[in-house]
Amino acid sequence: MDPANFTRQISGTLVALAIGLGLGGVSAWYALQQSHGLGGISVGEWAAWPFTGGKDADPYTVAKVARNGTIPLGATEGLAFEARVDNQGRDLDLACDYSVSGVTPPSKLWTIVAYGRGGEPVTPSPAGTSSLYSGDVLRFPDGSFRINVSRRPRAENWLAISGSGTFHLVLRVYDTPITSTTGLARPQMPVIIRGECHE
Amino acid sequence: MKWRLLHTLLVGLVLAGIVHIVIIFLIPKYGTRDAWAFLSSRTDQFSFTRLDNNRSGNAIAETDPFFAYGICRFDLSENGVIIQGQKSSTYWSASVFNDSGTVLYSLNDRTAIDNLPYMVIVSPVQSLELREIQPAELETSVVIEANTRRGYVIIRVLEPDSSYRDASQKFLGGISCRPYEPQPDLPPQDAASEADSTGEDGKSK
C-alpha cells in the first residue's frame, strides 16, 4: 500500500471517529436536556413523562430519571408536569412576575412547586411559600384559579420566589384518570404568562 | 475523492448513532446521581426508613414538599418482601422501583385493598411458589411480581401543612418492611391471631 493512501485512510478513520463520538455524545446530552419531546407528552408550555413505568418505559425517560436523580411518580400515583418556559417560550426567570391561570386535569389533589436549577425548591421570599397545594388555592366561581408568581407579596394566590436566575415549575396531579387513559383528549393545563420583570 | 469523503461522513454518522444509543442505555446502569445510588448508601435493606424532606443533603431532586416519604430497600434473591401498615386519613401512594429507577408497580389508597398499605413483592420464581402454597396473604394483600433482583418501595403520604405532621409521621412510622417467606394457610382462628401479632409488630417499629 502506498504511504499517501495509508495516511488518507488513517485520517479518514480519525475523522469518522471524531464525528461519531462528538455527535453521538452531544446528541445524547441534548436528548436528555430537552424538556419537551422525546418520550414525553407536551401540553403548551408543560411537559410530562407518563411512561416512566413498566414495559412501556422508554430508554430516554429511564436515562433522564437516572440522570436527574428524581423519583418518578407511578401511573397510579399521579403525573408530574414540568414547565421551563412561559407561553411565549421564554425561560422562566426569578426576576419576573408570572401568572399561572386556568384549570388542571381532573385529580384528587395537586401541588405546584417552583424548583431552582439544582432541583431544590426555590427559597421563598419572606412570609411566602414557593409551593402551593390545591386545598389551599383560592378559586374563581367557575373552578379555575390564578396563581401569582412573584418576588413581592401578591394578593390572591401568591407563589413566593426569591433570588435570580432561571427556575422551573412542576405541577403534580395525584390520583388522576389521565395516566390510565393516555391517548385520550389532551389534558387541560394552566397558562403561564409573564408580567413585569424587575432588576 | 468525493466518494471517500462521503464514505467517511457516513461511517461517522453511523458511529454517532451507536454512541448515542450506548450512552442512553448505560446512564441508568452507571449513573451516580440516581436515586438508587443515594438511597443504597443511606438506608438498610428490609427496614422502612423515613426520608427527611427538609434536611439538607437530600440528594433526591425535586421531591414534593407537601408529601412525607418513607422507603424500603429490598433484595429478592432469597426472600420476598412484605410491607404492612395502618390506615391513613390523608392521601397516600406507593411505587415499587427496580434499581435503575423504573417504576414496576404503583398503587394509591383508593386502589389498595381496604385502603391499607399491605403488599407482598416477590420474584417470578417466588410467585410460582406462592401460588402453590396459597398463603393467607394472597387474599388480603396486593401481590406484586417484580422482575428484578434489587429494588425499593417508596411510600408517600400527603402532608399539606405542619398540622398533619403527627398523623403522617405516625402513618409512616407504622409501616413495617420484612423479608417474606410464604407459610401455608393456617386454620381460621390461628390465622386471625397471626394477623394480630404482625399488626402489633408493625406498630412497635
mmCIF file of C-alpha atoms in Angstrom:
data_model
loop_
_atom_site.group_PDB
_atom_site.id
_atom_site.type_symbol
_atom_site.label_atom_id
_atom_site.label_comp_id
_atom_site.label_asym_id
_atom_site.label_seq_id
_atom_site.Cartn_x
_atom_site.Cartn_y
_atom_site.Cartn_z
ATOM 1 C CA MET A 1 0.000 0.000 0.000
ATOM 2 C CA ASP A 2 1.401 3.379 -0.869
ATOM 3 C CA PRO A 3 2.034 5.686 2.093
ATOM 4 C CA ALA A 4 -0.157 8.551 0.876
ATOM 5 C CA ASN A 5 -3.122 6.279 0.588
ATOM 6 C CA PHE A 6 -2.357 4.872 4.020
ATOM 7 C CA THR A 7 -2.327 8.289 5.745
ATOM 8 C CA ARG A 8 -5.521 9.169 3.947
ATOM 9 C CA GLN A 9 -7.158 6.106 5.312
ATOM 10 C CA ILE A 10 -5.920 6.778 8.853
ATOM 11 C CA SER A 11 -7.079 10.386 8.789
ATOM 12 C CA GLY A 12 -10.391 9.272 7.348
ATOM 13 C CA THR A 13 -10.858 6.846 10.209
ATOM 14 C CA LEU A 14 -9.961 9.528 12.740
ATOM 15 C CA VAL A 15 -12.434 11.982 11.225
ATOM 16 C CA ALA A 16 -15.174 9.325 11.289
ATOM 17 C CA LEU A 17 -14.340 8.536 14.913
ATOM 18 C CA ALA A 18 -14.408 12.197 15.890
ATOM 19 C CA ILE A 19 -17.766 12.703 14.195
ATOM 20 C CA GLY A 20 -19.116 9.555 15.844
ATOM 21 C CA LEU A 21 -18.008 10.333 19.395
ATOM 22 C CA GLY A 22 -18.710 14.049 19.180
ATOM 23 C CA LEU A 23 -22.081 13.884 17.505
ATOM 24 C CA GLY A 24 -23.151 10.821 19.486
ATOM 25 C CA GLY A 25 -22.252 12.402 22.816
ATOM 26 C CA VAL A 26 -23.752 15.781 22.043
ATOM 27 C CA SER A 27 -26.982 14.305 20.696
ATOM 28 C CA ALA A 28 -27.382 12.057 23.763
ATOM 29 C CA TRP A 29 -26.766 15.001 26.084
ATOM 30 C CA TYR A 30 -29.200 17.152 24.110
ATOM 31 C CA ALA A 31 -31.890 14.478 24.131
ATOM 32 C CA LEU A 32 -31.750 14.355 27.951
ATOM 33 C CA GLN A 33 -31.648 18.152 28.320
ATOM 34 C CA GLN A 34 -34.740 18.576 26.228
ATOM 35 C CA SER A 35 -37.765 19.113 28.379
ATOM 36 C CA HIS A 36 -40.153 18.557 25.515
ATOM 37 C CA GLY A 37 -40.347 15.829 23.013
ATOM 38 C CA LEU A 38 -38.554 12.541 23.384
ATOM 39 C CA GLY A 39 -40.508 10.056 25.422
ATOM 40 C CA GLY A 40 -42.912 12.625 26.803
ATOM 41 C CA ILE A 41 -46.143 14.421 26.073
ATOM 42 C CA SER A 42 -46.426 18.176 25.983
ATOM 43 C CA VAL A 43 -49.350 20.480 26.572
ATOM 44 C CA GLY A 44 -48.470 24.070 25.755
ATOM 45 C CA GLU A 45 -45.505 25.003 27.933
ATOM 46 C CA TRP A 46 -45.953 21.913 30.133
ATOM 47 C CA ALA A 47 -44.273 18.566 29.577
ATOM 48 C CA ALA A 48 -44.892 15.259 31.302
ATOM 49 C CA TRP A 49 -43.404 11.785 31.128
ATOM 50 C CA PRO A 50 -46.239 9.380 31.787
ATOM 51 C CA PHE A 51 -44.330 6.358 30.537
ATOM 52 C CA THR A 52 -41.780 6.026 33.306
ATOM 53 C CA GLY A 53 -43.057 2.676 34.426
ATOM 54 C CA GLY A 54 -43.346 -0.938 33.449
ATOM 55 C CA LYS A 55 -42.802 -2.313 29.998
ATOM 56 C CA ASP A 56 -43.743 0.995 28.409
ATOM 57 C CA ALA A 57 -40.734 2.768 29.917
ATOM 58 C CA ASP A 58 -38.760 4.142 27.029
ATOM 59 C CA PRO A 59 -34.962 4.316 27.368
ATOM 60 C CA TYR A 60 -34.878 8.126 27.129
ATOM 61 C CA THR A 61 -37.213 8.550 30.074
ATOM 62 C CA VAL A 62 -35.306 5.968 32.121
ATOM 63 C CA ALA A 63 -32.000 7.689 31.376
ATOM 64 C CA LYS A 64 -33.473 11.102 32.164
ATOM 65 C CA VAL A 65 -34.799 9.925 35.513
ATOM 66 C CA ALA A 66 -31.428 8.396 36.417
ATOM 67 C CA ARG A 67 -29.501 11.464 35.314
ATOM 68 C CA ASN A 68 -31.687 13.923 37.176
ATOM 69 C CA GLY A 69 -31.790 11.821 40.337
ATOM 70 C CA THR A 70 -35.543 12.122 40.725
ATOM 71 C CA ILE A 71 -38.059 9.563 41.883
ATOM 72 C CA PRO A 72 -40.818 9.490 39.292
ATOM 73 C CA LEU A 73 -44.486 9.063 40.119
ATOM 74 C CA GLY A 74 -46.045 5.744 39.216
ATOM 75 C CA ALA A 75 -49.061 5.827 36.912
ATOM 76 C CA THR A 76 -51.483 5.098 39.756
ATOM 77 C CA GLU A 77 -49.896 7.760 41.940
ATOM 78 C CA GLY A 78 -50.142 10.687 39.601
ATOM 79 C CA LEU A 79 -48.363 12.647 36.927
ATOM 80 C CA ALA A 80 -45.856 15.490 37.123
ATOM 81 C CA PHE A 81 -45.952 18.299 34.559
ATOM 82 C CA GLU A 82 -42.893 20.469 34.201
ATOM 83 C CA ALA A 83 -42.676 23.958 32.715
ATOM 84 C CA ARG A 84 -39.379 25.678 32.000
ATOM 85 C CA VAL A 85 -40.712 28.430 29.729
ATOM 86 C CA ASP A 86 -43.675 30.806 29.631
ATOM 87 C CA ASN A 87 -46.376 30.737 26.974
ATOM 88 C CA GLN A 88 -44.097 32.646 24.587
ATOM 89 C CA GLY A 89 -41.195 30.258 25.007
ATOM 90 C CA ARG A 90 -39.029 32.478 27.211
ATOM 91 C CA ASP A 91 -37.156 30.837 30.089
ATOM 92 C CA LEU A 92 -38.801 31.263 33.479
ATOM 93 C CA ASP A 93 -36.786 33.880 35.352
ATOM 94 C CA LEU A 94 -36.832 34.523 39.088
ATOM 95 C CA ALA A 95 -36.655 38.264 38.420
ATOM 96 C CA CYS A 96 -40.037 38.267 36.669
ATOM 97 C CA ASP A 97 -43.667 38.080 37.735
ATOM 98 C CA TYR A 98 -45.823 35.347 36.260
ATOM 99 C CA SER A 99 -49.463 34.484 36.393
ATOM 100 C CA VAL A 100 -50.364 30.817 36.154
ATOM 101 C CA SER A 101 -54.059 30.595 35.406
ATOM 102 C CA GLY A 102 -56.582 28.109 34.189
ATOM 103 C CA VAL A 103 -57.552 24.630 35.283
ATOM 104 C CA THR A 104 -55.695 21.379 35.938
ATOM 105 C CA PRO A 105 -56.570 17.905 34.698
ATOM 106 C CA PRO A 106 -59.108 16.122 36.919
ATOM 107 C CA SER A 107 -57.411 14.780 40.045
ATOM 108 C CA LYS A 108 -57.906 14.181 43.741
ATOM 109 C CA LEU A 109 -55.366 16.853 44.597
ATOM 110 C CA TRP A 110 -52.485 18.711 43.012
ATOM 111 C CA THR A 111 -49.450 20.660 44.071
ATOM 112 C CA ILE A 112 -47.342 23.259 42.287
ATOM 113 C CA VAL A 113 -43.728 23.838 43.270
ATOM 114 C CA ALA A 114 -41.034 26.183 41.969
ATOM 115 C CA TYR A 115 -37.635 24.470 41.738
ATOM 116 C CA GLY A 116 -34.256 26.053 41.215
ATOM 117 C CA ARG A 117 -31.654 24.839 38.787
ATOM 118 C CA GLY A 118 -30.275 22.207 41.166
ATOM 119 C CA GLY A 119 -33.674 20.604 41.724
ATOM 120 C CA GLU A 120 -34.245 22.085 45.177
ATOM 121 C CA PRO A 121 -37.369 24.150 45.892
ATOM 122 C CA VAL A 122 -36.794 27.867 45.353
ATOM 123 C CA THR A 123 -36.214 29.689 48.644
ATOM 124 C CA PRO A 124 -39.388 31.702 49.178
ATOM 125 C CA SER A 125 -39.236 35.402 49.856
ATOM 126 C CA PRO A 126 -40.117 36.297 53.474
ATOM 127 C CA ALA A 127 -43.671 35.447 54.613
ATOM 128 C CA GLY A 128 -44.332 33.453 51.456
ATOM 129 C CA THR A 129 -44.065 29.919 50.235
ATOM 130 C CA SER A 130 -42.681 28.631 46.943
ATOM 131 C CA SER A 131 -45.122 25.734 46.775
ATOM 132 C CA LEU A 132 -48.919 25.566 46.785
ATOM 133 C CA TYR A 133 -51.352 22.765 47.471
ATOM 134 C CA SER A 134 -54.743 22.536 45.729
ATOM 135 C CA GLY A 135 -56.565 22.508 49.073
ATOM 136 C CA ASP A 136 -55.249 25.980 49.885
ATOM 137 C CA VAL A 137 -55.728 27.594 46.485
ATOM 138 C CA LEU A 138 -58.428 30.238 46.093
ATOM 139 C CA ARG A 139 -60.572 29.767 43.021
ATOM 140 C CA PHE A 140 -62.931 31.687 40.805
ATOM 141 C CA PRO A 141 -66.598 30.652 40.818
ATOM 142 C CA ASP A 142 -66.074 28.506 37.716
ATOM 143 C CA GLY A 143 -63.386 26.452 39.436
ATOM 144 C CA SER A 144 -60.428 27.944 37.626
ATOM 145 C CA PHE A 145 -57.654 29.676 39.504
ATOM 146 C CA ARG A 146 -54.866 32.176 39.099
ATOM 147 C CA ILE A 147 -51.544 31.879 40.882
ATOM 148 C CA ASN A 148 -49.327 34.947 41.033
ATOM 149 C CA VAL A 149 -45.648 34.079 40.965
ATOM 150 C CA SER A 150 -43.563 36.955 42.231
ATOM 151 C CA ARG A 151 -40.731 38.009 44.499
ATOM 152 C CA ARG A 152 -43.047 40.603 46.060
ATOM 153 C CA PRO A 153 -46.195 39.922 48.072
ATOM 154 C CA ARG A 154 -49.249 39.462 45.881
ATOM 155 C CA ALA A 155 -52.963 39.221 46.519
ATOM 156 C CA GLU A 156 -54.953 36.045 45.840
ATOM 157 C CA ASN A 157 -52.685 33.009 45.456
ATOM 158 C CA TRP A 158 -49.066 34.008 45.903
ATOM 159 C CA LEU A 159 -46.220 31.702 44.952
ATOM 160 C CA ALA A 160 -43.266 33.451 46.521
ATOM 161 C CA ILE A 161 -39.910 33.208 44.794
ATOM 162 C CA SER A 162 -36.628 34.928 45.513
ATOM 163 C CA GLY A 163 -33.112 35.228 44.138
ATOM 164 C CA SER A 164 -32.151 35.360 40.493
ATOM 165 C CA GLY A 165 -31.579 33.012 37.602
ATOM 166 C CA THR A 166 -33.905 30.555 35.950
ATOM 167 C CA PHE A 167 -36.360 28.262 37.647
ATOM 168 C CA HIS A 168 -38.983 25.750 36.637
ATOM 169 C CA LEU A 169 -42.466 24.920 37.817
ATOM 170 C CA VAL A 170 -43.669 21.402 38.493
ATOM 171 C CA LEU A 171 -47.385 20.759 38.743
ATOM 172 C CA ARG A 172 -48.190 17.328 40.095
ATOM 173 C CA VAL A 173 -51.666 15.896 39.785
ATOM 174 C CA TYR A 174 -52.314 12.988 42.113
ATOM 175 C CA ASP A 175 -54.732 10.124 41.611
ATOM 176 C CA THR A 176 -55.673 11.303 38.154
ATOM 177 C CA PRO A 177 -57.512 9.343 35.461
ATOM 178 C CA ILE A 178 -55.366 10.787 32.677
ATOM 179 C CA THR A 179 -52.498 8.371 33.342
ATOM 180 C CA SER A 180 -54.698 5.328 32.877
ATOM 181 C CA THR A 181 -56.249 6.632 29.684
ATOM 182 C CA THR A 182 -53.439 8.286 27.786
ATOM 183 C CA GLY A 183 -54.217 8.861 24.184
ATOM 184 C CA LEU A 184 -57.413 10.460 25.381
ATOM 185 C CA ALA A 185 -58.063 14.152 24.778
ATOM 186 C CA ARG A 186 -55.130 16.357 25.688
ATOM 187 C CA PRO A 187 -55.221 17.342 29.353
ATOM 188 C CA GLN A 188 -56.050 20.976 30.104
ATOM 189 C CA MET A 189 -53.263 22.862 31.795
ATOM 190 C CA PRO A 190 -52.946 26.386 33.139
ATOM 191 C CA VAL A 191 -51.236 29.052 31.035
ATOM 192 C CA ILE A 192 -48.071 30.789 32.231
ATOM 193 C CA ILE A 193 -47.985 34.469 31.290
ATOM 194 C CA ARG A 194 -45.070 36.723 32.074
ATOM 195 C CA GLY A 195 -45.758 40.038 33.734
ATOM 196 C CA GLU A 196 -43.289 42.691 34.751
ATOM 197 C CA CYS A 197 -39.607 41.949 35.214
ATOM 198 C CA HIS A 198 -37.595 43.607 37.962
ATOM 199 C CA GLU A 199 -33.892 44.059 38.271
ATOM 200 C CA MET B 1 -12.144 11.781 -3.506
ATOM 201 C CA LYS B 2 -15.732 12.945 -3.133
ATOM 202 C CA TRP B 3 -16.857 9.403 -2.586
ATOM 203 C CA ARG B 4 -14.226 8.865 0.069
ATOM 204 C CA LEU B 5 -15.398 11.955 1.956
ATOM 205 C CA LEU B 6 -18.989 10.813 1.725
ATOM 206 C CA HIS B 7 -17.947 7.398 2.954
ATOM 207 C CA THR B 8 -16.124 8.922 5.947
ATOM 208 C CA LEU B 9 -19.129 11.056 6.822
ATOM 209 C CA LEU B 10 -21.473 8.105 6.546
ATOM 210 C CA VAL B 11 -19.289 5.955 8.801
ATOM 211 C CA GLY B 12 -19.112 8.872 11.257
ATOM 212 C CA LEU B 13 -22.880 9.225 11.335
ATOM 213 C CA VAL B 14 -23.453 5.523 11.892
ATOM 214 C CA LEU B 15 -20.879 5.631 14.674
ATOM 215 C CA ALA B 16 -22.634 8.663 16.196
ATOM 216 C CA GLY B 17 -25.870 6.707 16.245
ATOM 217 C CA ILE B 18 -24.214 3.813 18.026
ATOM 218 C CA VAL B 19 -22.535 6.088 20.583
ATOM 219 C CA HIS B 20 -25.850 7.889 21.205
ATOM 220 C CA ILE B 21 -27.707 4.633 21.866
ATOM 221 C CA VAL B 22 -24.945 3.228 24.052
ATOM 222 C CA ILE B 23 -24.859 6.376 26.216
ATOM 223 C CA ILE B 24 -28.628 6.426 26.680
ATOM 224 C CA PHE B 25 -28.679 2.776 27.706
ATOM 225 C CA LEU B 26 -25.670 2.951 30.007
ATOM 226 C CA ILE B 27 -26.707 6.013 32.035
ATOM 227 C CA PRO B 28 -29.211 4.122 34.236
ATOM 228 C CA LYS B 29 -26.630 1.377 34.889
ATOM 229 C CA TYR B 30 -23.602 3.514 35.644
ATOM 230 C CA GLY B 31 -25.072 6.840 36.713
ATOM 231 C CA THR B 32 -24.002 8.037 40.154
ATOM 232 C CA ARG B 33 -26.645 10.702 40.615
ATOM 233 C CA ASP B 34 -29.695 8.469 40.548
ATOM 234 C CA ALA B 35 -31.990 7.821 43.466
ATOM 235 C CA TRP B 36 -30.707 4.271 43.948
ATOM 236 C CA ALA B 37 -27.119 5.452 44.380
ATOM 237 C CA PHE B 38 -28.297 7.914 47.011
ATOM 238 C CA LEU B 39 -30.624 5.557 48.857
ATOM 239 C CA SER B 40 -28.424 2.489 48.923
ATOM 240 C CA SER B 41 -25.795 4.257 50.989
ATOM 241 C CA ARG B 42 -28.272 5.721 53.469
ATOM 242 C CA THR B 43 -30.897 3.063 54.063
ATOM 243 C CA ASP B 44 -30.788 -0.552 55.210
ATOM 244 C CA GLN B 45 -32.302 -3.443 53.391
ATOM 245 C CA PHE B 46 -35.632 -4.697 54.709
ATOM 246 C CA SER B 47 -36.185 -1.802 57.045
ATOM 247 C CA PHE B 48 -38.621 1.024 56.489
ATOM 248 C CA THR B 49 -36.838 4.363 56.705
ATOM 249 C CA ARG B 50 -38.444 7.782 56.742
ATOM 250 C CA LEU B 51 -36.772 10.305 54.469
ATOM 251 C CA ASP B 52 -36.470 13.725 55.958
ATOM 252 C CA ASN B 53 -37.694 16.144 53.362
ATOM 253 C CA ASN B 54 -36.262 19.272 54.867
ATOM 254 C CA ARG B 55 -32.832 18.096 55.848
ATOM 255 C CA SER B 56 -30.117 19.494 53.635
ATOM 256 C CA GLY B 57 -28.137 16.977 51.648
ATOM 257 C CA ASN B 58 -31.262 15.281 50.450
ATOM 258 C CA ALA B 59 -29.906 14.400 47.036
ATOM 259 C CA ILE B 60 -33.189 13.158 45.679
ATOM 260 C CA ALA B 61 -34.017 16.039 43.421
ATOM 261 C CA GLU B 62 -37.434 17.593 43.135
ATOM 262 C CA THR B 63 -39.354 15.877 45.879
ATOM 263 C CA ASP B 64 -42.798 17.276 46.546
ATOM 264 C CA PRO B 65 -42.642 19.326 49.766
ATOM 265 C CA PHE B 66 -46.302 18.518 50.510
ATOM 266 C CA PHE B 67 -45.510 14.862 50.988
ATOM 267 C CA ALA B 68 -43.671 12.850 53.615
ATOM 268 C CA TYR B 69 -41.673 9.915 52.290
ATOM 269 C CA GLY B 70 -40.608 6.527 53.505
ATOM 270 C CA ILE B 71 -38.541 3.932 51.733
ATOM 271 C CA CYS B 72 -37.774 0.242 51.998
ATOM 272 C CA ARG B 73 -34.957 -1.289 50.021
ATOM 273 C CA PHE B 74 -35.186 -4.973 49.187
ATOM 274 C CA ASP B 75 -33.300 -7.827 47.587
ATOM 275 C CA LEU B 76 -35.427 -10.614 46.148
ATOM 276 C CA SER B 77 -32.635 -13.131 45.578
ATOM 277 C CA GLU B 78 -33.546 -15.165 48.664
ATOM 278 C CA ASN B 79 -36.838 -13.911 50.032
ATOM 279 C CA GLY B 80 -39.763 -11.812 49.014
ATOM 280 C CA VAL B 81 -40.638 -8.691 50.947
ATOM 281 C CA ILE B 82 -43.818 -7.894 52.868
ATOM 282 C CA ILE B 83 -44.912 -4.357 53.663
ATOM 283 C CA GLN B 84 -47.661 -3.708 56.139
ATOM 284 C CA GLY B 85 -49.108 -0.599 57.706
ATOM 285 C CA GLN B 86 -52.133 1.134 59.153
ATOM 286 C CA LYS B 87 -54.797 3.249 57.530
ATOM 287 C CA SER B 88 -54.124 6.898 56.844
ATOM 288 C CA SER B 89 -56.650 9.725 56.902
ATOM 289 C CA THR B 90 -54.876 11.564 54.096
ATOM 290 C CA TYR B 91 -53.916 10.509 50.603
ATOM 291 C CA TRP B 92 -51.013 8.103 50.275
ATOM 292 C CA SER B 93 -49.467 6.270 47.361
ATOM 293 C CA ALA B 94 -46.686 3.776 46.822
ATOM 294 C CA SER B 95 -44.393 2.812 43.972
ATOM 295 C CA VAL B 96 -42.139 -0.192 43.511
ATOM 296 C CA PHE B 97 -38.906 0.639 41.693
ATOM 297 C CA ASN B 98 -36.156 -1.539 40.304
ATOM 298 C CA ASP B 99 -32.562 -0.479 40.926
ATOM 299 C CA SER B 100 -32.374 1.582 37.756
ATOM 300 C CA GLY B 101 -35.256 3.737 38.937
ATOM 301 C CA THR B 102 -38.054 2.405 36.734
ATOM 302 C CA VAL B 103 -41.488 2.105 38.300
ATOM 303 C CA LEU B 104 -42.588 -1.539 38.251
ATOM 304 C CA TYR B 105 -45.877 -1.094 40.051
ATOM 305 C CA SER B 106 -47.749 1.667 41.793
ATOM 306 C CA LEU B 107 -50.854 1.970 43.885
ATOM 307 C CA ASN B 108 -52.669 4.560 45.964
ATOM 308 C CA ASP B 109 -55.048 4.476 48.907
ATOM 309 C CA ARG B 110 -58.027 4.066 46.591
ATOM 310 C CA THR B 111 -56.625 1.136 44.618
ATOM 311 C CA ALA B 112 -55.171 -0.704 47.635
ATOM 312 C CA ILE B 113 -57.220 -3.382 49.397
ATOM 313 C CA ASP B 114 -59.167 -1.776 52.299
ATOM 314 C CA ASN B 115 -57.063 1.389 51.855
ATOM 315 C CA LEU B 116 -54.235 -0.381 53.647
ATOM 316 C CA PRO B 117 -50.596 -0.260 52.599
ATOM 317 C CA TYR B 118 -50.292 -4.039 52.574
ATOM 318 C CA MET B 119 -48.251 -5.601 49.822
ATOM 319 C CA VAL B 120 -46.058 -8.559 49.072
ATOM 320 C CA ILE B 121 -43.338 -8.269 46.464
ATOM 321 C CA VAL B 122 -41.901 -11.468 45.022
ATOM 322 C CA SER B 123 -39.708 -12.515 42.142
ATOM 323 C CA PRO B 124 -41.277 -14.577 39.335
ATOM 324 C CA VAL B 125 -39.897 -17.819 40.831
ATOM 325 C CA GLN B 126 -41.207 -16.976 44.306
ATOM 326 C CA SER B 127 -44.521 -16.109 42.728
ATOM 327 C CA LEU B 128 -44.861 -19.698 41.470
ATOM 328 C CA GLU B 129 -44.080 -20.952 44.968
ATOM 329 C CA LEU B 130 -46.640 -18.559 46.386
ATOM 330 C CA ARG B 131 -49.374 -19.902 44.143
ATOM 331 C CA GLU B 132 -48.519 -23.440 45.191
ATOM 332 C CA ILE B 133 -48.540 -22.747 48.919
ATOM 333 C CA GLN B 134 -51.557 -20.415 48.854
ATOM 334 C CA PRO B 135 -50.706 -18.412 51.988
ATOM 335 C CA ALA B 136 -53.235 -16.162 53.717
ATOM 336 C CA GLU B 137 -51.512 -13.044 52.385
ATOM 337 C CA LEU B 138 -52.581 -13.934 48.859
ATOM 338 C CA GLU B 139 -56.144 -12.937 49.748
ATOM 339 C CA THR B 140 -55.618 -9.773 51.721
ATOM 340 C CA SER B 141 -52.567 -8.119 50.252
ATOM 341 C CA VAL B 142 -51.555 -6.759 46.895
ATOM 342 C CA VAL B 143 -49.109 -9.316 45.497
ATOM 343 C CA ILE B 144 -46.616 -7.788 43.108
ATOM 344 C CA GLU B 145 -44.420 -9.865 40.852
ATOM 345 C CA ALA B 146 -41.253 -7.867 40.307
ATOM 346 C CA ASN B 147 -38.867 -8.927 37.604
ATOM 347 C CA THR B 148 -35.805 -7.539 39.358
ATOM 348 C CA ARG B 149 -33.331 -8.667 41.969
ATOM 349 C CA ARG B 150 -32.855 -5.423 43.859
ATOM 350 C CA GLY B 151 -35.221 -2.534 44.187
ATOM 351 C CA TYR B 152 -37.053 -0.261 46.546
ATOM 352 C CA VAL B 153 -40.526 0.804 47.554
ATOM 353 C CA ILE B 154 -41.357 4.426 48.190
ATOM 354 C CA ILE B 155 -44.482 5.297 50.120
ATOM 355 C CA ARG B 156 -45.575 8.931 50.129
ATOM 356 C CA VAL B 157 -48.257 10.433 52.290
ATOM 357 C CA LEU B 158 -49.831 13.867 51.901
ATOM 358 C CA GLU B 159 -48.773 16.413 54.500
ATOM 359 C CA PRO B 160 -50.393 19.681 53.348
ATOM 360 C CA ASP B 161 -49.140 21.625 56.361
ATOM 361 C CA SER B 162 -47.350 21.046 59.633
ATOM 362 C CA SER B 163 -50.601 20.239 61.479
ATOM 363 C CA TYR B 164 -50.716 16.981 59.520
ATOM 364 C CA ARG B 165 -47.191 16.135 60.529
ATOM 365 C CA ASP B 166 -48.052 13.949 63.522
ATOM 366 C CA ALA B 167 -50.543 11.936 61.510
ATOM 367 C CA SER B 168 -48.241 11.426 58.557
ATOM 368 C CA GLN B 169 -45.277 10.530 60.753
ATOM 369 C CA LYS B 170 -47.451 8.043 62.623
ATOM 370 C CA PHE B 171 -48.569 6.519 59.348
ATOM 371 C CA LEU B 172 -45.017 6.154 58.052
ATOM 372 C CA GLY B 173 -43.773 5.016 61.459
ATOM 373 C CA GLY B 174 -46.429 2.299 61.496
ATOM 374 C CA ILE B 175 -45.203 0.710 58.293
ATOM 375 C CA SER B 176 -43.084 -2.390 58.582
ATOM 376 C CA CYS B 177 -40.977 -3.976 55.883
ATOM 377 C CA ARG B 178 -39.678 -7.503 56.372
ATOM 378 C CA PRO B 179 -38.378 -10.452 54.355
ATOM 379 C CA TYR B 180 -41.251 -12.689 53.350
ATOM 380 C CA GLU B 181 -41.334 -16.453 53.392
ATOM 381 C CA PRO B 182 -44.743 -17.835 52.391
ATOM 382 C CA GLN B 183 -46.388 -20.040 55.040
ATOM 383 C CA PRO B 184 -49.262 -22.392 54.220
ATOM 384 C CA ASP B 185 -52.682 -21.020 55.136
ATOM 385 C CA LEU B 186 -53.460 -21.801 58.785
ATOM 386 C CA PRO B 187 -56.855 -22.702 60.258
ATOM 387 C CA PRO B 188 -59.030 -19.571 60.650
ATOM 388 C CA GLN B 189 -58.527 -18.790 64.372
ATOM 389 C CA ASP B 190 -54.751 -19.215 64.114
ATOM 390 C CA ALA B 191 -54.628 -17.066 61.050
ATOM 391 C CA ALA B 192 -56.511 -14.326 62.907
ATOM 392 C CA SER B 193 -54.099 -14.348 65.840
ATOM 393 C CA GLU B 194 -51.196 -14.355 63.390
ATOM 394 C CA ALA B 195 -52.500 -11.295 61.640
ATOM 395 C CA ASP B 196 -52.930 -9.623 65.042
ATOM 396 C CA SER B 197 -49.389 -10.276 66.104
ATOM 397 C CA THR B 198 -47.942 -8.965 62.844
ATOM 398 C CA GLY B 199 -50.063 -5.856 63.222
ATOM 399 C CA GLU B 200 -48.579 -5.299 66.690
ATOM 400 C CA ASP B 201 -45.142 -5.865 65.279
ATOM 401 C CA GLY B 202 -45.651 -3.196 62.665
ATOM 402 C CA LYS B 203 -46.846 -0.672 65.224
ATOM 403 C CA SER B 204 -43.915 -1.121 67.581
ATOM 404 C CA LYS B 205 -41.358 -0.447 64.854
#
